[in-house]
């Protein structure tokens, strides 16, 4: 089973950034344009067909409530995609204390819609991951057995606060919630690969997702740790639509990892981390 554990299927009318910014330089603009209707809403059948054609069996689609940066990707906008193809698609919740209060109540609402994890986006929300306003959400995740995905590294979207992407800030959360499973999204992308890798390799309940990272560059990014050690704690993700799942899957297979580690990266580790996958 191949899992893309980091995907954004936005309603285009609710994006704050332009189409070109949203797609990025590696996105297939023409192919993704066919996935939307004239009002900018995702077409469930086309989204499903796209990921099937790309060879992905499970897709985690992210909500995001970030009016300072990218705009809104609401849980309601994603429900038709899940309803069309409930075997392939899952939703990841998002809370932002600048928007949601109490955060635990909003998290419950999104989990009740079927979300299988919580994404915290400190850089886009403008709040550090160890801010106490987020603690009720972390506590609820522990209660309900839900993992938390935390954006790490910078973002270049207007309105982002990149200092909040330092993985070291997550250390406080791990101290205060020792039973919480945490995925460091983008694996510390940018200036903090070593910090993210150190957290993942020294804590059983911490993982890395590889979204936004060109697979062929992983040996360079994590040269201090060894690719096999990183692969054992890594979860495949593309940050789609900013990258092609099929192309990145092929690149993972070309890394020279053992078959067991390749399978773990492409789906096995995600199955361990996301119990409702």
mmCIF file of C-alpha atoms in Angstrom:
data_model
loop_
_atom_site.group_PDB
_atom_site.id
_atom_site.type_symbol
_atom_site.label_atom_id
_atom_site.label_comp_id
_atom_site.label_asym_id
_atom_site.label_seq_id
_atom_site.Cartn_x
_atom_site.Cartn_y
_atom_site.Cartn_z
ATOM 1 C CA UNK A 1 0.000 0.000 0.000
ATOM 2 C CA UNK A 2 1.363 3.403 -1.004
ATOM 3 C CA UNK A 3 0.342 6.349 1.160
ATOM 4 C CA UNK A 4 0.731 10.013 0.274
ATOM 5 C CA UNK A 5 0.494 11.444 3.763
ATOM 6 C CA UNK A 6 0.705 15.142 2.897
ATOM 7 C CA UNK A 7 -1.674 16.585 0.282
ATOM 8 C CA UNK A 8 -3.511 19.905 -0.088
ATOM 9 C CA UNK A 9 -6.752 19.841 -2.086
ATOM 10 C CA UNK A 10 -7.842 23.446 -1.747
ATOM 11 C CA UNK A 11 -10.982 25.188 -2.912
ATOM 12 C CA UNK A 12 -9.417 27.769 -5.211
ATOM 13 C CA UNK A 13 -11.933 30.473 -4.326
ATOM 14 C CA UNK A 14 -10.723 30.348 -0.712
ATOM 15 C CA UNK A 15 -7.000 30.613 -1.438
ATOM 16 C CA UNK A 16 -5.275 33.845 -0.490
ATOM 17 C CA UNK A 17 -2.280 33.174 -2.755
ATOM 18 C CA UNK A 18 -2.170 33.010 -6.536
ATOM 19 C CA UNK A 19 -2.468 29.791 -8.531
ATOM 20 C CA UNK A 20 1.197 29.955 -9.521
ATOM 21 C CA UNK A 21 2.323 30.402 -5.920
ATOM 22 C CA UNK A 22 0.093 27.548 -4.824
ATOM 23 C CA UNK A 23 1.359 25.146 -7.486
ATOM 24 C CA UNK A 24 5.043 25.951 -7.089
ATOM 25 C CA UNK A 25 7.679 25.381 -9.732
ATOM 26 C CA UNK A 26 7.371 21.571 -9.684
ATOM 27 C CA UNK A 27 3.569 21.343 -9.856
ATOM 28 C CA UNK A 28 1.734 20.142 -12.964
ATOM 29 C CA UNK A 29 -0.541 23.141 -13.475
ATOM 30 C CA UNK A 30 -2.303 21.792 -16.553
ATOM 31 C CA UNK A 31 -3.148 18.445 -14.972
ATOM 32 C CA UNK A 32 -4.314 19.976 -11.717
ATOM 33 C CA UNK A 33 -6.450 22.582 -13.476
ATOM 34 C CA UNK A 34 -8.540 19.697 -14.817
ATOM 35 C CA UNK A 35 -9.299 18.666 -11.225
ATOM 36 C CA UNK A 36 -11.411 21.788 -10.564
ATOM 37 C CA UNK A 37 -14.745 23.089 -11.734
ATOM 38 C CA UNK A 38 -15.470 26.610 -12.955
ATOM 39 C CA UNK A 39 -16.090 27.824 -9.383
ATOM 40 C CA UNK A 40 -12.736 26.519 -8.137
ATOM 41 C CA UNK A 41 -14.178 23.547 -6.264
ATOM 42 C CA UNK A 42 -12.332 20.228 -6.497
ATOM 43 C CA UNK A 43 -14.129 17.654 -8.649
ATOM 44 C CA UNK A 44 -14.158 14.475 -6.546
ATOM 45 C CA UNK A 45 -14.024 12.049 -9.487
ATOM 46 C CA UNK A 46 -11.085 13.905 -11.029
ATOM 47 C CA UNK A 47 -9.155 14.112 -7.754
ATOM 48 C CA UNK A 48 -9.683 10.384 -7.271
ATOM 49 C CA UNK A 49 -8.612 9.615 -10.826
ATOM 50 C CA UNK A 50 -5.488 11.737 -10.463
ATOM 51 C CA UNK A 51 -4.187 9.890 -7.414
ATOM 52 C CA UNK A 52 -5.175 6.506 -8.821
ATOM 53 C CA UNK A 53 -3.222 7.297 -11.987
ATOM 54 C CA UNK A 54 -0.265 8.393 -9.843
ATOM 55 C CA UNK A 55 -0.260 5.041 -8.044
ATOM 56 C CA UNK A 56 -1.375 6.202 -4.591
ATOM 57 C CA UNK A 57 -3.644 3.932 -2.536
ATOM 58 C CA UNK A 58 -4.273 6.253 0.439
ATOM 59 C CA UNK A 59 -4.230 10.047 0.523
ATOM 60 C CA UNK A 60 -4.215 12.283 3.593
ATOM 61 C CA UNK A 61 -5.779 15.632 2.646
ATOM 62 C CA UNK A 62 -5.019 18.577 4.901
ATOM 63 C CA UNK A 63 -7.424 21.184 6.186
ATOM 64 C CA UNK A 64 -5.826 24.536 6.909
ATOM 65 C CA UNK A 65 -7.275 27.665 8.473
ATOM 66 C CA UNK A 66 -4.528 30.239 7.830
ATOM 67 C CA UNK A 67 -6.020 33.625 6.907
ATOM 68 C CA UNK A 68 -2.643 35.345 7.409
ATOM 69 C CA UNK A 69 -0.905 33.194 4.817
ATOM 70 C CA UNK A 70 -2.642 30.819 2.411
ATOM 71 C CA UNK A 71 -6.332 31.260 3.213
ATOM 72 C CA UNK A 72 -8.811 28.495 3.976
ATOM 73 C CA UNK A 73 -8.869 24.778 3.206
ATOM 74 C CA UNK A 74 -11.940 23.750 5.178
ATOM 75 C CA UNK A 75 -12.974 20.312 6.311
ATOM 76 C CA UNK A 76 -16.322 20.814 4.587
ATOM 77 C CA UNK A 77 -14.639 21.349 1.213
ATOM 78 C CA UNK A 78 -12.922 17.951 1.509
ATOM 79 C CA UNK A 79 -15.931 15.880 2.515
ATOM 80 C CA UNK A 80 -17.249 15.366 -1.072
ATOM 81 C CA UNK A 81 -13.892 13.881 -2.097
ATOM 82 C CA UNK A 82 -14.009 11.412 0.784
ATOM 83 C CA UNK A 83 -17.630 10.561 0.069
ATOM 84 C CA UNK A 84 -16.784 9.832 -3.565
ATOM 85 C CA UNK A 85 -13.818 7.559 -2.728
ATOM 86 C CA UNK A 86 -13.845 6.647 0.966
ATOM 87 C CA UNK A 87 -11.275 3.890 0.522
ATOM 88 C CA UNK A 88 -8.576 6.185 -0.879
ATOM 89 C CA UNK A 89 -9.058 9.478 0.997
ATOM 90 C CA UNK A 90 -8.711 10.584 4.603
ATOM 91 C CA UNK A 91 -8.874 14.068 6.149
ATOM 92 C CA UNK A 92 -6.338 15.692 8.472
ATOM 93 C CA UNK A 93 -7.805 18.308 10.814
ATOM 94 C CA UNK A 94 -6.330 21.733 11.534
ATOM 95 C CA UNK A 95 -6.860 24.204 14.372
ATOM 96 C CA UNK A 96 -5.594 27.756 14.686
ATOM 97 C CA UNK A 97 -6.064 29.500 18.057
ATOM 98 C CA UNK A 98 -6.353 32.852 16.273
ATOM 99 C CA UNK A 99 -9.464 31.490 14.553
ATOM 100 C CA UNK A 100 -10.824 28.704 16.760
ATOM 101 C CA UNK A 101 -11.864 28.895 20.407
ATOM 102 C CA UNK A 102 -11.936 26.613 22.252
ATOM 103 C CA UNK A 103 -9.486 24.696 20.058
ATOM 104 C CA UNK A 104 -10.437 21.310 21.527
ATOM 105 C CA UNK A 105 -14.077 21.794 20.595
ATOM 106 C CA UNK A 106 -13.160 22.662 17.011
ATOM 107 C CA UNK A 107 -10.829 19.671 16.865
ATOM 108 C CA UNK A 108 -13.648 17.414 18.071
ATOM 109 C CA UNK A 109 -15.878 18.810 15.334
ATOM 110 C CA UNK A 110 -13.353 17.989 12.624
ATOM 111 C CA UNK A 111 -12.569 14.579 14.081
ATOM 112 C CA UNK A 112 -16.273 13.819 14.097
ATOM 113 C CA UNK A 113 -16.229 14.547 10.357
ATOM 114 C CA UNK A 114 -13.752 11.686 10.041
ATOM 115 C CA UNK A 115 -10.327 13.350 10.398
ATOM 116 C CA UNK A 116 -7.599 10.842 11.269
ATOM 117 C CA UNK A 117 -4.932 13.274 12.518
ATOM 118 C CA UNK A 118 -4.364 16.899 13.509
ATOM 119 C CA UNK A 119 -2.082 19.257 11.571
ATOM 120 C CA UNK A 120 -0.593 22.255 13.351
ATOM 121 C CA UNK A 121 0.849 24.900 11.041
ATOM 122 C CA UNK A 122 2.758 27.277 13.317
ATOM 123 C CA UNK A 123 4.397 29.130 10.434
ATOM 124 C CA UNK A 124 1.149 29.977 8.644
ATOM 125 C CA UNK A 125 -0.973 30.388 11.773
ATOM 126 C CA UNK A 126 1.546 32.687 13.446
ATOM 127 C CA UNK A 127 1.823 30.756 16.700
ATOM 128 C CA UNK A 128 4.647 28.628 18.085
ATOM 129 C CA UNK A 129 3.921 24.894 18.394
ATOM 130 C CA UNK A 130 4.718 25.014 22.117
ATOM 131 C CA UNK A 131 2.265 27.849 22.793
ATOM 132 C CA UNK A 132 -0.020 26.866 25.650
ATOM 133 C CA UNK A 133 -3.086 27.831 23.607
ATOM 134 C CA UNK A 134 -2.500 24.657 21.588
ATOM 135 C CA UNK A 135 -2.193 22.389 24.608
ATOM 136 C CA UNK A 136 -5.912 21.569 24.881
ATOM 137 C CA UNK A 137 -5.751 20.257 21.303
ATOM 138 C CA UNK A 138 -2.717 18.109 22.106
ATOM 139 C CA UNK A 139 -4.474 16.764 25.183
ATOM 140 C CA UNK A 140 -7.509 15.855 23.100
ATOM 141 C CA UNK A 141 -5.291 14.036 20.608
ATOM 142 C CA UNK A 142 -3.851 11.922 23.398
ATOM 143 C CA UNK A 143 -7.357 11.170 24.674
ATOM 144 C CA UNK A 144 -8.610 10.131 21.244
ATOM 145 C CA UNK A 145 -5.465 8.369 20.038
ATOM 146 C CA UNK A 146 -4.830 10.858 17.232
ATOM 147 C CA UNK A 147 -1.338 11.761 15.934
ATOM 148 C CA UNK A 148 -0.253 15.361 15.457
ATOM 149 C CA UNK A 149 1.563 16.611 12.346
ATOM 150 C CA UNK A 150 3.603 19.784 12.911
ATOM 151 C CA UNK A 151 4.975 21.886 10.073
ATOM 152 C CA UNK A 152 8.735 22.347 10.376
ATOM 153 C CA UNK A 153 11.059 24.598 8.427
ATOM 154 C CA UNK A 154 10.241 27.915 6.757
ATOM 155 C CA UNK A 155 7.483 28.906 4.375
ATOM 156 C CA UNK A 156 7.825 31.507 1.662
ATOM 157 C CA UNK A 157 4.128 32.321 1.362
ATOM 158 C CA UNK A 158 3.375 35.956 2.253
ATOM 159 C CA UNK A 159 2.309 36.321 5.876
ATOM 160 C CA UNK A 160 4.284 33.302 7.138
ATOM 161 C CA UNK A 161 6.310 33.448 10.371
ATOM 162 C CA UNK A 162 9.157 31.054 9.687
ATOM 163 C CA UNK A 163 10.745 31.209 13.149
ATOM 164 C CA UNK A 164 7.830 29.125 14.435
ATOM 165 C CA UNK A 165 8.982 26.255 12.184
ATOM 166 C CA UNK A 166 11.980 25.392 14.370
ATOM 167 C CA UNK A 167 11.626 21.692 15.351
ATOM 168 C CA UNK A 168 13.343 22.423 18.675
ATOM 169 C CA UNK A 169 10.132 24.140 19.805
ATOM 170 C CA UNK A 170 8.363 20.766 19.551
ATOM 171 C CA UNK A 171 10.627 19.401 22.280
ATOM 172 C CA UNK A 172 8.498 21.188 24.899
ATOM 173 C CA UNK A 173 5.380 19.499 23.519
ATOM 174 C CA UNK A 174 7.045 16.088 23.641
ATOM 175 C CA UNK A 175 8.071 16.714 27.251
ATOM 176 C CA UNK A 176 4.594 17.746 28.334
ATOM 177 C CA UNK A 177 2.734 15.094 26.266
ATOM 178 C CA UNK A 178 4.934 11.977 26.370
ATOM 179 C CA UNK A 179 2.150 9.794 24.946
ATOM 180 C CA UNK A 180 1.550 12.020 21.905
ATOM 181 C CA UNK A 181 2.617 10.734 18.477
ATOM 182 C CA UNK A 182 4.177 13.569 16.460
ATOM 183 C CA UNK A 183 5.080 13.763 12.769
ATOM 184 C CA UNK A 184 7.502 16.539 11.785
ATOM 185 C CA UNK A 185 6.207 17.649 8.397
ATOM 186 C CA UNK A 186 8.828 18.422 5.744
ATOM 187 C CA UNK A 187 11.451 16.756 7.927
ATOM 188 C CA UNK A 188 12.917 20.058 9.111
ATOM 189 C CA UNK A 189 13.102 21.463 5.588
ATOM 190 C CA UNK A 190 15.527 24.312 5.067
ATOM 191 C CA UNK A 191 17.794 25.052 8.012
ATOM 192 C CA UNK A 192 16.701 22.421 10.535
ATOM 193 C CA UNK A 193 17.155 18.926 9.058
ATOM 194 C CA UNK A 194 19.532 17.933 11.842
ATOM 195 C CA UNK A 195 17.194 19.067 14.619
ATOM 196 C CA UNK A 196 14.209 17.247 13.126
ATOM 197 C CA UNK A 197 16.192 14.082 12.497
ATOM 198 C CA UNK A 198 17.619 14.126 16.022
ATOM 199 C CA UNK A 199 14.137 14.317 17.511
ATOM 200 C CA UNK A 200 12.864 11.467 15.338
ATOM 201 C CA UNK A 201 15.823 9.199 15.956
ATOM 202 C CA UNK A 202 15.866 9.667 19.727
ATOM 203 C CA UNK A 203 12.133 9.366 20.386
ATOM 204 C CA UNK A 204 10.014 6.383 19.496
ATOM 205 C CA UNK A 205 6.886 8.505 19.053
ATOM 206 C CA UNK A 206 8.388 11.058 16.608
ATOM 207 C CA UNK A 207 8.426 10.628 12.835
ATOM 208 C CA UNK A 208 9.433 12.638 9.771
ATOM 209 C CA UNK A 209 7.309 13.260 6.705
ATOM 210 C CA UNK A 210 9.159 13.892 3.454
ATOM 211 C CA UNK A 211 6.692 16.283 1.826
ATOM 212 C CA UNK A 212 8.337 18.950 -0.277
ATOM 213 C CA UNK A 213 11.742 17.233 -0.252
ATOM 214 C CA UNK A 214 13.174 15.941 -3.562
ATOM 215 C CA UNK A 215 13.902 12.285 -2.746
ATOM 216 C CA UNK A 216 17.224 12.239 -4.589
ATOM 217 C CA UNK A 217 18.513 14.886 -2.177
ATOM 218 C CA UNK A 218 17.611 13.033 1.014
ATOM 219 C CA UNK A 219 21.094 11.475 1.380
ATOM 220 C CA UNK A 220 22.546 15.006 1.359
ATOM 221 C CA UNK A 221 19.979 16.533 3.681
ATOM 222 C CA UNK A 222 20.485 13.797 6.282
ATOM 223 C CA UNK A 223 24.154 13.005 5.647
ATOM 224 C CA UNK A 224 24.969 13.190 9.366
ATOM 225 C CA UNK A 225 22.571 10.367 10.216
ATOM 226 C CA UNK A 226 22.586 7.831 7.377
ATOM 227 C CA UNK A 227 19.725 7.257 4.971
ATOM 228 C CA UNK A 228 18.747 3.848 6.365
ATOM 229 C CA UNK A 229 18.208 5.288 9.856
ATOM 230 C CA UNK A 230 16.137 8.141 8.456
ATOM 231 C CA UNK A 231 14.081 5.818 6.254
ATOM 232 C CA UNK A 232 13.095 3.766 9.290
ATOM 233 C CA UNK A 233 11.342 6.860 10.715
ATOM 234 C CA UNK A 234 10.195 8.487 7.443
ATOM 235 C CA UNK A 235 6.716 8.792 5.946
ATOM 236 C CA UNK A 236 6.176 9.480 2.254
ATOM 237 C CA UNK A 237 4.350 12.672 1.346
ATOM 238 C CA UNK A 238 4.460 14.977 -1.639
ATOM 239 C CA UNK A 239 2.926 18.331 -0.634
ATOM 240 C CA UNK A 240 0.831 17.797 -3.768
ATOM 241 C CA UNK A 241 -0.151 19.660 -5.927
ATOM 242 C CA UNK A 242 3.412 20.993 -5.617
ATOM 243 C CA UNK A 243 4.942 17.658 -6.704
ATOM 244 C CA UNK A 244 4.021 14.534 -8.655
ATOM 245 C CA UNK A 245 3.394 11.468 -6.474
ATOM 246 C CA UNK A 246 4.370 9.056 -9.254
ATOM 247 C CA UNK A 247 7.658 10.835 -9.892
ATOM 248 C CA UNK A 248 8.519 10.938 -6.184
ATOM 249 C CA UNK A 249 7.543 7.296 -5.674
ATOM 250 C CA UNK A 250 9.931 6.324 -8.449
ATOM 251 C CA UNK A 251 12.651 8.493 -6.908
ATOM 252 C CA UNK A 252 12.212 6.812 -3.519
ATOM 253 C CA UNK A 253 12.602 3.421 -5.205
ATOM 254 C CA UNK A 254 15.832 4.656 -6.815
ATOM 255 C CA UNK A 255 17.496 5.545 -3.507
ATOM 256 C CA UNK A 256 19.034 2.098 -3.081
ATOM 257 C CA UNK A 257 17.228 1.292 0.147
ATOM 258 C CA UNK A 258 16.328 -2.292 0.948
ATOM 259 C CA UNK A 259 12.920 -3.480 -0.184
ATOM 260 C CA UNK A 260 11.737 -3.522 3.412
ATOM 261 C CA UNK A 261 12.803 0.071 4.062
ATOM 262 C CA UNK A 262 11.391 1.260 0.737
ATOM 263 C CA UNK A 263 8.044 -0.293 1.577
ATOM 264 C CA UNK A 264 8.187 1.262 5.049
ATOM 265 C CA UNK A 265 8.742 4.752 3.656
ATOM 266 C CA UNK A 266 6.057 4.436 0.990
ATOM 267 C CA UNK A 267 3.339 3.117 3.276
ATOM 268 C CA UNK A 268 4.361 0.864 6.130
ATOM 269 C CA UNK A 269 5.424 3.619 8.501
ATOM 270 C CA UNK A 270 2.253 5.608 7.789
ATOM 271 C CA UNK A 271 0.187 2.552 8.683
ATOM 272 C CA UNK A 272 1.936 2.480 12.079
ATOM 273 C CA UNK A 273 1.443 6.172 12.770
ATOM 274 C CA UNK A 274 -2.120 6.683 11.519
ATOM 275 C CA UNK A 275 -4.266 3.956 13.108
ATOM 276 C CA UNK A 276 -7.364 5.007 11.167
ATOM 277 C CA UNK A 277 -5.632 4.888 7.796
#
